[in-house]
Short mmCIF file of C-alpha atoms in Angstrom, two decimals:
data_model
loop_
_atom_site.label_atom_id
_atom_site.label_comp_id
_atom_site.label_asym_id
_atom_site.label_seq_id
_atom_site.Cartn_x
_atom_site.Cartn_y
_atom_site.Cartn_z
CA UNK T 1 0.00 0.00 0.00
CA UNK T 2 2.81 2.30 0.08
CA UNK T 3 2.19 3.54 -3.68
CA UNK T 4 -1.69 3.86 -2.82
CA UNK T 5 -2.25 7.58 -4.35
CA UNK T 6 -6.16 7.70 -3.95
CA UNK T 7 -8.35 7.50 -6.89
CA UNK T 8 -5.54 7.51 -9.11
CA UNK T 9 -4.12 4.03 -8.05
CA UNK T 10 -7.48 2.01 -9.56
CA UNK T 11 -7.84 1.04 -12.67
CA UNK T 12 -11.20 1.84 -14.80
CA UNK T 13 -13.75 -0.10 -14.58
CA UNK T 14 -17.71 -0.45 -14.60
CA UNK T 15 -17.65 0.52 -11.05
CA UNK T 16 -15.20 3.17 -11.06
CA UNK T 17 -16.38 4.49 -14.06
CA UNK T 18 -20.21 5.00 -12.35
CA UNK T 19 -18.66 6.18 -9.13
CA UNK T 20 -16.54 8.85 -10.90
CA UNK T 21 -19.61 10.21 -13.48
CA UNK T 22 -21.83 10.37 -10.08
CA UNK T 23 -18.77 12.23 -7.97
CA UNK T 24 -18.43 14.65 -11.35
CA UNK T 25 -22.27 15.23 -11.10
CA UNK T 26 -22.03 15.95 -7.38
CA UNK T 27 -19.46 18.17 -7.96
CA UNK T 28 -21.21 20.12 -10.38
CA UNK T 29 -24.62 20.42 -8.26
CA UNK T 30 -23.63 21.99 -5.50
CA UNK T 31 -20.36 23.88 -6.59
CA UNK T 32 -20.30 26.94 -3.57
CA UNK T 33 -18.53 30.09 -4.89
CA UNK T 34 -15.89 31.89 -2.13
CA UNK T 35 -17.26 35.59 -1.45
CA UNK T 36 -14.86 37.46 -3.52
CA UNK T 37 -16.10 39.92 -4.90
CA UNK T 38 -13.59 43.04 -5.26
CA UNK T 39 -15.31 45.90 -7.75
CA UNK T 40 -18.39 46.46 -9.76
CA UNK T 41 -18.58 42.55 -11.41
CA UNK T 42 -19.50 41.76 -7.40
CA UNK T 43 -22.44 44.08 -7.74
CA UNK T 44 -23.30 41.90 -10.90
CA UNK T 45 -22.51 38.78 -8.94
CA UNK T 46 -25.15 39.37 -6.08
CA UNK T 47 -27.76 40.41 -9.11
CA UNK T 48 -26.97 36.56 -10.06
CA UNK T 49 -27.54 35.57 -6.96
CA UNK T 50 -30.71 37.20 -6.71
CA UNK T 51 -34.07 36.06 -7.45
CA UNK T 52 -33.80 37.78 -10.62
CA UNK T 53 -31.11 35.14 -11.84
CA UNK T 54 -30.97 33.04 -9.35
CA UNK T 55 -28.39 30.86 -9.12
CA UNK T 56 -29.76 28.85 -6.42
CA UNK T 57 -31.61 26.82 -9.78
CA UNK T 58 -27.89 25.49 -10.11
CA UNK T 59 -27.05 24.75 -6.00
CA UNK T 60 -24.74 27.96 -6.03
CA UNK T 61 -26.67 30.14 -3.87
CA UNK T 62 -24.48 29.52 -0.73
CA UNK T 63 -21.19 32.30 -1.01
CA UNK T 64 -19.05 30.66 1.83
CA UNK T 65 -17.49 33.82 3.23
CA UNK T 66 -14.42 30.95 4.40
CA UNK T 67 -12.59 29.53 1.38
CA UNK T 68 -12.00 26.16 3.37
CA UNK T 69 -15.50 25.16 2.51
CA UNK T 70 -16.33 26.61 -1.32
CA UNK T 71 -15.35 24.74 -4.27
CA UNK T 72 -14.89 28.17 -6.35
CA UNK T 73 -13.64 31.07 -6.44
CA UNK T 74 -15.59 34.01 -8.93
CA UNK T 75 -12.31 36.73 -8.77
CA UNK T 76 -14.90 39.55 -9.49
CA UNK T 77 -13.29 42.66 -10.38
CA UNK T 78 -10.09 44.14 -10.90
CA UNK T 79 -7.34 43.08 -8.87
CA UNK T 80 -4.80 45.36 -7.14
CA UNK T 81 -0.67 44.38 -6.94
CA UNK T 82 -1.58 45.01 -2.73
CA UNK T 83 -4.84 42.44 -3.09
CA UNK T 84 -2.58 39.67 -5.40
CA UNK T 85 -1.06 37.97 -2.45
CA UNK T 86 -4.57 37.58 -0.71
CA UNK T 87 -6.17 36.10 -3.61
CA UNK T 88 -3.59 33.51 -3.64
CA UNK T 89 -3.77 32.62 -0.45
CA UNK T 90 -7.36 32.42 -0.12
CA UNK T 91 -7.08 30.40 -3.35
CA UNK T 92 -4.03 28.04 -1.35
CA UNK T 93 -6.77 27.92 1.83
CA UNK T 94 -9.49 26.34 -0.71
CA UNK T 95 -9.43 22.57 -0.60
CA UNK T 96 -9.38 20.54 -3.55
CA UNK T 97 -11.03 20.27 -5.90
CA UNK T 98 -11.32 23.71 -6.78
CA UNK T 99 -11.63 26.06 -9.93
CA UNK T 100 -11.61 29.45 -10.77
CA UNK T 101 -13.70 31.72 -12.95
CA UNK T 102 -12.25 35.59 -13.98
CA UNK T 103 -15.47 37.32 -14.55
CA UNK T 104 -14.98 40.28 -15.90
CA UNK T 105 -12.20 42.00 -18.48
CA UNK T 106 -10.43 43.27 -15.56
CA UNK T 107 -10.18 40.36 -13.64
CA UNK T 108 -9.11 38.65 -16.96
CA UNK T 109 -6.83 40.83 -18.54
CA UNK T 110 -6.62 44.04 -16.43
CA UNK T 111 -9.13 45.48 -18.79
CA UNK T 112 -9.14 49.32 -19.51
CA UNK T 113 -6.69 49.60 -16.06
CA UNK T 114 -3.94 49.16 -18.31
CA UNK T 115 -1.59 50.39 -15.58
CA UNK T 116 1.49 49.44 -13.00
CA UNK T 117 -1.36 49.11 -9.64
CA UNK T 118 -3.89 46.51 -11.49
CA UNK T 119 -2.78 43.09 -12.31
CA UNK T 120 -3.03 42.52 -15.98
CA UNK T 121 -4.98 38.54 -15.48
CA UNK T 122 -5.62 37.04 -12.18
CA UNK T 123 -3.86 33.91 -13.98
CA UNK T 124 -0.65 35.14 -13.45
CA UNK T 125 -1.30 34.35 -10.11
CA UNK T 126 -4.07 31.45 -10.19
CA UNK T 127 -5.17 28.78 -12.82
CA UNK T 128 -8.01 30.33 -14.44
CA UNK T 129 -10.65 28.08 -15.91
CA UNK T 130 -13.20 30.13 -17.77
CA UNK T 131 -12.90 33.92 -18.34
CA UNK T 132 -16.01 35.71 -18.76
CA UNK T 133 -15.93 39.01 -20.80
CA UNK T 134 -17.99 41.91 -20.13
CA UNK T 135 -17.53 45.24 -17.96
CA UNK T 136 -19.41 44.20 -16.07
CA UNK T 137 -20.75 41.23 -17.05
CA UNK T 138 -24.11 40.56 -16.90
CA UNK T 139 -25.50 38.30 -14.75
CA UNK T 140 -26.36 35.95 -17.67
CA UNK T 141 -23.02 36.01 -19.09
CA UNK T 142 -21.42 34.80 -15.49
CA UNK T 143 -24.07 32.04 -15.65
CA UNK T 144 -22.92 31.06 -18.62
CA UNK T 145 -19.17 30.76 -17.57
CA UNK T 146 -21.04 28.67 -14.81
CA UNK T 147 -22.40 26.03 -17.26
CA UNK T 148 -18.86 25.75 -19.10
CA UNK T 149 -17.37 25.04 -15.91
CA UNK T 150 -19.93 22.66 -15.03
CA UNK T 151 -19.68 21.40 -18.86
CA UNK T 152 -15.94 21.30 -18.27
CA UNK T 153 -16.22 19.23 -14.78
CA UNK T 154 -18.88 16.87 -16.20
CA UNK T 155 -16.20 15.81 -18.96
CA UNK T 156 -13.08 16.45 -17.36
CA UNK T 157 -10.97 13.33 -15.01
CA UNK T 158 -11.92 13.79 -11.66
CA UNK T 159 -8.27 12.48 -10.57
CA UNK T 160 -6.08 14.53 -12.81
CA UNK T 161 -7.73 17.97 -13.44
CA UNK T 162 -4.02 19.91 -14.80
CA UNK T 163 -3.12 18.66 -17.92
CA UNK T 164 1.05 18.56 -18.10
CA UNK T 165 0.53 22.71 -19.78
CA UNK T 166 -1.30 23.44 -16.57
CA UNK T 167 -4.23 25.17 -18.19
CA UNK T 168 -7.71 23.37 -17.06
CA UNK T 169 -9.18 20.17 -16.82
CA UNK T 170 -7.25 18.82 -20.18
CA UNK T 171 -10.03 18.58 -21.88
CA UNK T 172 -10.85 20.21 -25.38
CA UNK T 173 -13.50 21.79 -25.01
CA UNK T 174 -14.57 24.47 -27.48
CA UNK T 175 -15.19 22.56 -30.66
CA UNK T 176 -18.46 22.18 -30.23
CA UNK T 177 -21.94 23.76 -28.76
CA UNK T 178 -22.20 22.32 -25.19
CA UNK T 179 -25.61 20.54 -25.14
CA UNK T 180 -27.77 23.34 -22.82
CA UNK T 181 -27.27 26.02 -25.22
CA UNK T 182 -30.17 25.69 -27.55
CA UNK T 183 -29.93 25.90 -31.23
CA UNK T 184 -31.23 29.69 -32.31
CA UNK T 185 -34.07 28.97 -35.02
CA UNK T 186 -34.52 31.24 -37.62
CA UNK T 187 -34.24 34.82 -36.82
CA UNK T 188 -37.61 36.97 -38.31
CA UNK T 189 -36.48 40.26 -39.38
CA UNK T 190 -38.37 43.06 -38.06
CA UNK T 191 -36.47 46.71 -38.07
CA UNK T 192 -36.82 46.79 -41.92
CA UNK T 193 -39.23 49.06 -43.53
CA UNK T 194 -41.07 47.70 -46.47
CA UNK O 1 -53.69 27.60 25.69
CA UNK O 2 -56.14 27.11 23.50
CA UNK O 3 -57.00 26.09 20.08
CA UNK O 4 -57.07 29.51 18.85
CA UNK O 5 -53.66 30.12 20.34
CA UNK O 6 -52.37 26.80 18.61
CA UNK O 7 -53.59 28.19 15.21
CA UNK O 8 -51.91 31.48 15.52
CA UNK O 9 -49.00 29.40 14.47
CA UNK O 10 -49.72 28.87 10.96
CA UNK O 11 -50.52 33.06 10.54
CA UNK O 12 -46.26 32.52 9.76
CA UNK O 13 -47.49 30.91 6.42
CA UNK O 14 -50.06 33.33 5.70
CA UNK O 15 -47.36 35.59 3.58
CA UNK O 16 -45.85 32.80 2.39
CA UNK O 17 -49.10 30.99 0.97
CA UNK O 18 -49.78 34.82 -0.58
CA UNK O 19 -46.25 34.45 -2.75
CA UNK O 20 -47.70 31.36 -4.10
CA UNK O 21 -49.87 33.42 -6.37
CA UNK O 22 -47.30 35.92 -7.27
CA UNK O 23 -46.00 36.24 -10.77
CA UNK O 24 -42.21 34.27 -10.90
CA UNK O 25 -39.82 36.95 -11.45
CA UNK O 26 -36.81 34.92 -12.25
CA UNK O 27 -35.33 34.41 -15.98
CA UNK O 28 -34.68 30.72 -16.42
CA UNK O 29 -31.60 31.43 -18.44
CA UNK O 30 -30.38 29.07 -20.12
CA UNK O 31 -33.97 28.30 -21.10
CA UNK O 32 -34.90 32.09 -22.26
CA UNK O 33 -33.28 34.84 -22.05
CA UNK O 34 -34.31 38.08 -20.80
CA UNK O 35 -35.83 40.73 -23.44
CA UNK O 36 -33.34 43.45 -24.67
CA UNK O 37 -33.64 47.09 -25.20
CA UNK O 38 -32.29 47.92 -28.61
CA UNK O 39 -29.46 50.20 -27.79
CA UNK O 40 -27.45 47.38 -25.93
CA UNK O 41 -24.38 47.26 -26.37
CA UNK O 42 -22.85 43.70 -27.49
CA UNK O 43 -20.70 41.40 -29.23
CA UNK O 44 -19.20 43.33 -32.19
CA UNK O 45 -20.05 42.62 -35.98
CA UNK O 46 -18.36 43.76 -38.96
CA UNK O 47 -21.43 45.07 -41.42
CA UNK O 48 -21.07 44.85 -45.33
CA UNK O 49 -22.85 46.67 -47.67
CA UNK O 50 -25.95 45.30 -49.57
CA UNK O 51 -23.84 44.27 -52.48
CA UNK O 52 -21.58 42.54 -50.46
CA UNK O 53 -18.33 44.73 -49.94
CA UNK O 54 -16.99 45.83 -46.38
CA UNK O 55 -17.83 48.97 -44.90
CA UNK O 56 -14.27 48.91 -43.03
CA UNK O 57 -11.99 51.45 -44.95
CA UNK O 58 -9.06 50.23 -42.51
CA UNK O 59 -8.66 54.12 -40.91
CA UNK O 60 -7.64 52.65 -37.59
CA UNK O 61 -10.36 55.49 -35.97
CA UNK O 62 -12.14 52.83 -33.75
CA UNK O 63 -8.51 51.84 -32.55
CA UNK O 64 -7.74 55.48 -31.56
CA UNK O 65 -10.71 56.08 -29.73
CA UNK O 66 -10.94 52.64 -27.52
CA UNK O 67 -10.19 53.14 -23.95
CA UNK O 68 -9.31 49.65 -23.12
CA UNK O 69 -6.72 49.28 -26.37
CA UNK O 70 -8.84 45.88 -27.33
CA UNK O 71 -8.88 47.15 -30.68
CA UNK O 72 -5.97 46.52 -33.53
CA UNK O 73 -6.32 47.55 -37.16
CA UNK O 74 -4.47 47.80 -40.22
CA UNK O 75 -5.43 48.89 -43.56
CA UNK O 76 -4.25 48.09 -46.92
CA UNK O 77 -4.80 49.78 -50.29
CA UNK O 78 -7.89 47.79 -52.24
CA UNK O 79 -6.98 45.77 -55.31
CA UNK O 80 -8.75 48.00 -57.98
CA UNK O 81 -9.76 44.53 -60.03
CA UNK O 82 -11.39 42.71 -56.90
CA UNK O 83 -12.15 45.49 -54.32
CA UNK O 84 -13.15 44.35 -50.85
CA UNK O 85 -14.61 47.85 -49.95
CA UNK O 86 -15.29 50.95 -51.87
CA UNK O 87 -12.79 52.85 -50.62
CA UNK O 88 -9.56 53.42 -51.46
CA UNK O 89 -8.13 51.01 -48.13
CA UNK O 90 -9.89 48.37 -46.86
CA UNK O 91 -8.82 46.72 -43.29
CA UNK O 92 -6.94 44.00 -44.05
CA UNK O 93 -6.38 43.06 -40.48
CA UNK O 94 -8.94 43.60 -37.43
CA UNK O 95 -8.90 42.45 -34.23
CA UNK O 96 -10.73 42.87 -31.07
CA UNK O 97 -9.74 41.01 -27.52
CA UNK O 98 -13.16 40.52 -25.84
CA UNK O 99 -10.73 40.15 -22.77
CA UNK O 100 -10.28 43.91 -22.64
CA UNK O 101 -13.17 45.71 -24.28
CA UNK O 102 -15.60 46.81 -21.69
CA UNK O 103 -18.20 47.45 -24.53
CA UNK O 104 -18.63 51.06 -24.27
CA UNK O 105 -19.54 51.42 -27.59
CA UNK O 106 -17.16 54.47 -28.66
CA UNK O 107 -15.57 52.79 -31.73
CA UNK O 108 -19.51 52.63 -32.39
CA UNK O 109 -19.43 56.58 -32.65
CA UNK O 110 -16.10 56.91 -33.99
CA UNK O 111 -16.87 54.94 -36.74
CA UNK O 112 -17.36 57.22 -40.40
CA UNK O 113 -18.72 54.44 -42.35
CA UNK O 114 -20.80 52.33 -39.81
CA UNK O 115 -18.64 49.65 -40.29
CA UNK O 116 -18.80 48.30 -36.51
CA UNK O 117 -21.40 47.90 -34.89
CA UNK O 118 -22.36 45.90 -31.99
CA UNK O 119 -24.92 43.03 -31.73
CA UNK O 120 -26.90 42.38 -28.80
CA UNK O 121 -25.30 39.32 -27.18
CA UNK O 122 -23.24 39.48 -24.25
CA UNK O 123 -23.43 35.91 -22.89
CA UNK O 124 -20.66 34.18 -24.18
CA UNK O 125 -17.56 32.66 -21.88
CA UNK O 126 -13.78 31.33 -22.95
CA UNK O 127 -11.89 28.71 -21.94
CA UNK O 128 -8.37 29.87 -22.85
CA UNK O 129 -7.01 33.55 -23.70
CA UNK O 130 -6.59 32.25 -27.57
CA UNK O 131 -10.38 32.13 -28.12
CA UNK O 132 -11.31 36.00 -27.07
CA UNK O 133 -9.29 37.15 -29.58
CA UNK O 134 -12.11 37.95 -32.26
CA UNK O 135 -10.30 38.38 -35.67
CA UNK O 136 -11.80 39.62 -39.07
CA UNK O 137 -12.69 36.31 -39.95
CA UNK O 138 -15.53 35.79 -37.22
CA UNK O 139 -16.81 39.68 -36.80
CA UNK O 140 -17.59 39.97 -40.03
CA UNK O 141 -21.05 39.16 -41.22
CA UNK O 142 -22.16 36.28 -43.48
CA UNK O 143 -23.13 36.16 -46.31
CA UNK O 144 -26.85 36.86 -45.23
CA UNK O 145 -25.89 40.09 -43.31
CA UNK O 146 -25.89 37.71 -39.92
CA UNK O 147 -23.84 37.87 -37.39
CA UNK O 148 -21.25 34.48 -37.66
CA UNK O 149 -21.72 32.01 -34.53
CA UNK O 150 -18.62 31.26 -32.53
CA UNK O 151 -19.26 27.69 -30.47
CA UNK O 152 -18.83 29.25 -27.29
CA UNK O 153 -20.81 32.17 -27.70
CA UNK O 154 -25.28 31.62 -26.98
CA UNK O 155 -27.01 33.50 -29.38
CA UNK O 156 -31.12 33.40 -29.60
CA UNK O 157 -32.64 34.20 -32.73
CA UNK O 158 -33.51 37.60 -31.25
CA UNK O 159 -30.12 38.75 -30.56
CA UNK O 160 -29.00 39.16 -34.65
CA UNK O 161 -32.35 41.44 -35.36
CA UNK O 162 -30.95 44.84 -33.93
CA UNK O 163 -26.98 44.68 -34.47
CA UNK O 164 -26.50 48.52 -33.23
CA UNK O 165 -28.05 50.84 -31.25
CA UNK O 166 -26.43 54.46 -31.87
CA UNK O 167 -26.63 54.38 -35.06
CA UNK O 168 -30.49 54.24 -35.40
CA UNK O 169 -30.89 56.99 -32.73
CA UNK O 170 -33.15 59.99 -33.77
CA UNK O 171 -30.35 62.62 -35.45
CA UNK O 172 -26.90 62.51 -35.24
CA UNK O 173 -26.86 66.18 -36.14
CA UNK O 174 -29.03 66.44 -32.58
CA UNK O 175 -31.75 68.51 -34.75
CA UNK O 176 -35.11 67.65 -34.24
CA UNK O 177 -36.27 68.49 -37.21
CA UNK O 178 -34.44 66.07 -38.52
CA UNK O 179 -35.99 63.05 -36.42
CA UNK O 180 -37.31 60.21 -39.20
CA UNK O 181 -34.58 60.90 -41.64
CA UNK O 182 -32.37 57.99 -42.25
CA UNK O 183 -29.16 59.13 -42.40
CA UNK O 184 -27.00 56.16 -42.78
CA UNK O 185 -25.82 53.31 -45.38
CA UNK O 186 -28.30 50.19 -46.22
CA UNK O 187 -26.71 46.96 -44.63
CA UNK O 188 -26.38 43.61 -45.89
CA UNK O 189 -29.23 41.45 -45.04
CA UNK O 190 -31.36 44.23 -43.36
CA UNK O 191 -31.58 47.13 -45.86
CA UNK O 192 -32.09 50.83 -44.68
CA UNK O 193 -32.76 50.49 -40.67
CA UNK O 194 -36.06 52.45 -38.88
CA UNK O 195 -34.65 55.51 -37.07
CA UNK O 196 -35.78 55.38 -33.54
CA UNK O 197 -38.34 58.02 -32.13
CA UNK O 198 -37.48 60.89 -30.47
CA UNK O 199 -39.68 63.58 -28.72
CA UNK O 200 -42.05 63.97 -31.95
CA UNK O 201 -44.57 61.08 -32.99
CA UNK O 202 -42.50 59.68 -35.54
CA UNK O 203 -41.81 56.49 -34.05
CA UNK O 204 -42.07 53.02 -34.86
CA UNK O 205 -41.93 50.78 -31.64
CA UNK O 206 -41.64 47.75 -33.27
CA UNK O 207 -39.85 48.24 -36.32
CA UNK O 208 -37.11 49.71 -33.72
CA UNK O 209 -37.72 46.76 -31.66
CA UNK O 210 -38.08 49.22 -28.64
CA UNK O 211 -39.87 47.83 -25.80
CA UNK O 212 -40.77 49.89 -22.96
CA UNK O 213 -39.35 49.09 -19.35
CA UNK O 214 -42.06 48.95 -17.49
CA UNK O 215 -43.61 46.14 -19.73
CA UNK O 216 -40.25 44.09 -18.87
CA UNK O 217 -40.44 44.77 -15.24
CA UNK O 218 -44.52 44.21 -15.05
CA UNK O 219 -44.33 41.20 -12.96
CA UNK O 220 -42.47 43.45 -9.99
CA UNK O 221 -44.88 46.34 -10.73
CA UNK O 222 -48.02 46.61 -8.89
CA UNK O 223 -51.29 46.29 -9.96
CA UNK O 224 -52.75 49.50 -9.06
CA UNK O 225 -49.69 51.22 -11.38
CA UNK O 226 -50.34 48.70 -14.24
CA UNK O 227 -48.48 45.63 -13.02
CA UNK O 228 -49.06 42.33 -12.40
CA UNK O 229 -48.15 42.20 -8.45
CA UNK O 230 -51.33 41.44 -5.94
#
């Protein structure tokens, strides 16, 4: 038993196979988000949160305010050189598994801050899994970074989630429509005049 | 205690039991989305004009004026035999990092030909850095005047039907008298778009596809002021 590394030690099987697809599915049910909400995206955050949104319909509604018991962490808004150390360390105090989303274009890429006190990309300092875009985004637009990261934890291994370039769950993702966005039908045009 | 006492308990559920009846205010997302006013500000498209060539003239404008710097264009003198715009330049390269533009629609404004414009959907997510990098090939639109489909990107049918907002506004010259006079280029697709209403009567609400707020917000509107709320 001295090589016994967890999960990663069996081999796959029927079993295994059924255990893992029901731990991904648990993971993705009730996937608690860390309070961190740092500039305007929060404000858009709590509007998801609210009944307007509502992300209670996907088991988020719970933000722990201690990272030892959320599964992710939403880096809303733009982060400060001061606030980089904290956001790694409450991203080192989260237990595994855990994932991150970057909602927002400052969180991503520094956004319009294009300057020496705003980090340009909260993944130079944590693995990022989804980026949303938007300034702020809207609350439907976080949701949807919600569903690709359950999309992505649905297909992903639940025993290896960095791939060897360190960049999500190794999984290609983006080749295709994930399955809950509906196809658009066709569009009628109105805003013509005859 | 008596039984009257006892029953006091369940006057808790008496507000409760009241919400059951109350119009559901929440938007099921992924299922619908909620409606949009027409001067949103979205995803970018690259318009064409009805006969098919670019309205992009490559003058780097929209590049000058963004705030965030998502924007990078060059232009390129147009082959006179094959022309892919009228102008004399076309932009030969265009690209816009959806990780850095904050949407405010400014290249919009800047624009002299109307060449960007932006559509009205905002929910898309990425992955990796690689894919928010929007190059020529995806903002322009099809062949059909449509905005193109990336896979990670939700569009509804009603997202394509209004691709810009600023440009249909009243005047740009700010005259009234000039409300109802189109004053910009047929587009691919679409033809000459309705100029929105202003303070005069000339308006067409749904050729414009405006919609008024307080018919979005009617289930948290009461219904003494029109609403649906008990």
């Amino acid at each position: 038993m001295s090589s016994w590394k967890g999960l990663e030690s069996l081999s796959h099987n029927f079993l295994t196979g059924t255990l893992e697809g029901f731990v991904k599915w648990s993971r993705k049910s009730s996937m608690w988000p860390a309070t961190f909400g740092l500039a305007c995206c929060a404000i858009e955050m709590m509007a998801a949160g609210a009944a307007d949104f509502d992300l209670a319909r996907f088991g988020m509604e719970v933000f722990r305010p201690s990272p030892r018991q959320s599964d992710l962490m939403i880096v809303a808004g733009r982060v400060s050189q001061k606030m980089a150390p904290v956001l790694r360390q409450v991203y080192d105090q989260m237990v595994e598994p855990k994932w991150v989303i970057s909602m927002g274009v400052c969180a991503s890429t520094g956004g319009m801050f294009n300057n020496y006190a705003i980090v340009q990309g909260v993944d130079e300092i944590v693995p990022v899994d989804v980026y949303a875009p938007g300034c702020p985004p809207a609350p439907e637009t976080l949701i949807h970074a919600i569903l690709t990261l359950h999309e992505k934890v649905m297909t992903g291994e639940i025993t290896r989630r960095r791939d060897k370039t360190g960049s999500g769950a190794g999984i290609d993702l983006a080749e295709e429509t994930p399955g809950w966005v509906q196809a658009s039908a066709t569009p009628v045009r109105i805003g013509t005049p005859k | 205690m008596g039984v009257s006492d006892g029953l006091k308990f369940f006057g808790g559920f008496k507000q409760s039991i009241k919400q059951v009846a109350e119009p559901r205010v929440t938007t099921q997302y992924p299922k619908e989305k909620a409606p949009k006013p027409p001067r949103l500000h979205g995803r970018h498209v690259l318009n064409r004009y009805e006969d098919g060539l670019e309205k992009c003239i490559g003058c780097e404008l929209c590049a000058a004026v963004c705030p965030a710097d998502c924007i990078y264009v060059r232009g390129a003198d147009n082959d006179l035999d094959t022309p892919t715009s009228p102008g004399e330049r076309y932009g030969y390269v265009y690209e816009i990092n959806y990780l850095r533009c904050i949407h405010c629609d400014l290249c919009v404004e800047a624009c002299p030909t109307e060449a960007i414009t932006e559509s009205k959907m905002f929910e898309f997510s990425f992955t990796s850095r690689a894919d928010a990098i929007y190059t020529k090939k995806e903002l322009v639109v099809d062949d059909e005047g449509r905005p193109q489909h990336m896979p990670w990107e939700d569009w509804r049918s009603e997202d394509e039907l209004h691709t810009s907002g600023w440009m249909r506004a009243t005047s740009p010259a700010g005259n009234a008298a000039m409300e109802g006079e189109v004053q910009w280029s047929a587009e691919l697709g679409y033809g000459t778009r309705y100029p929105e209403g202003g303070q005069s009567e000339k308006r067409n609400d749904e050729l414009t596809g405006n919609i008024s707020i307080r018919e979005v917000e009617k289930k948290k509107i009461s219904i003494k002021l029109g609403g649906k709320v008990r």
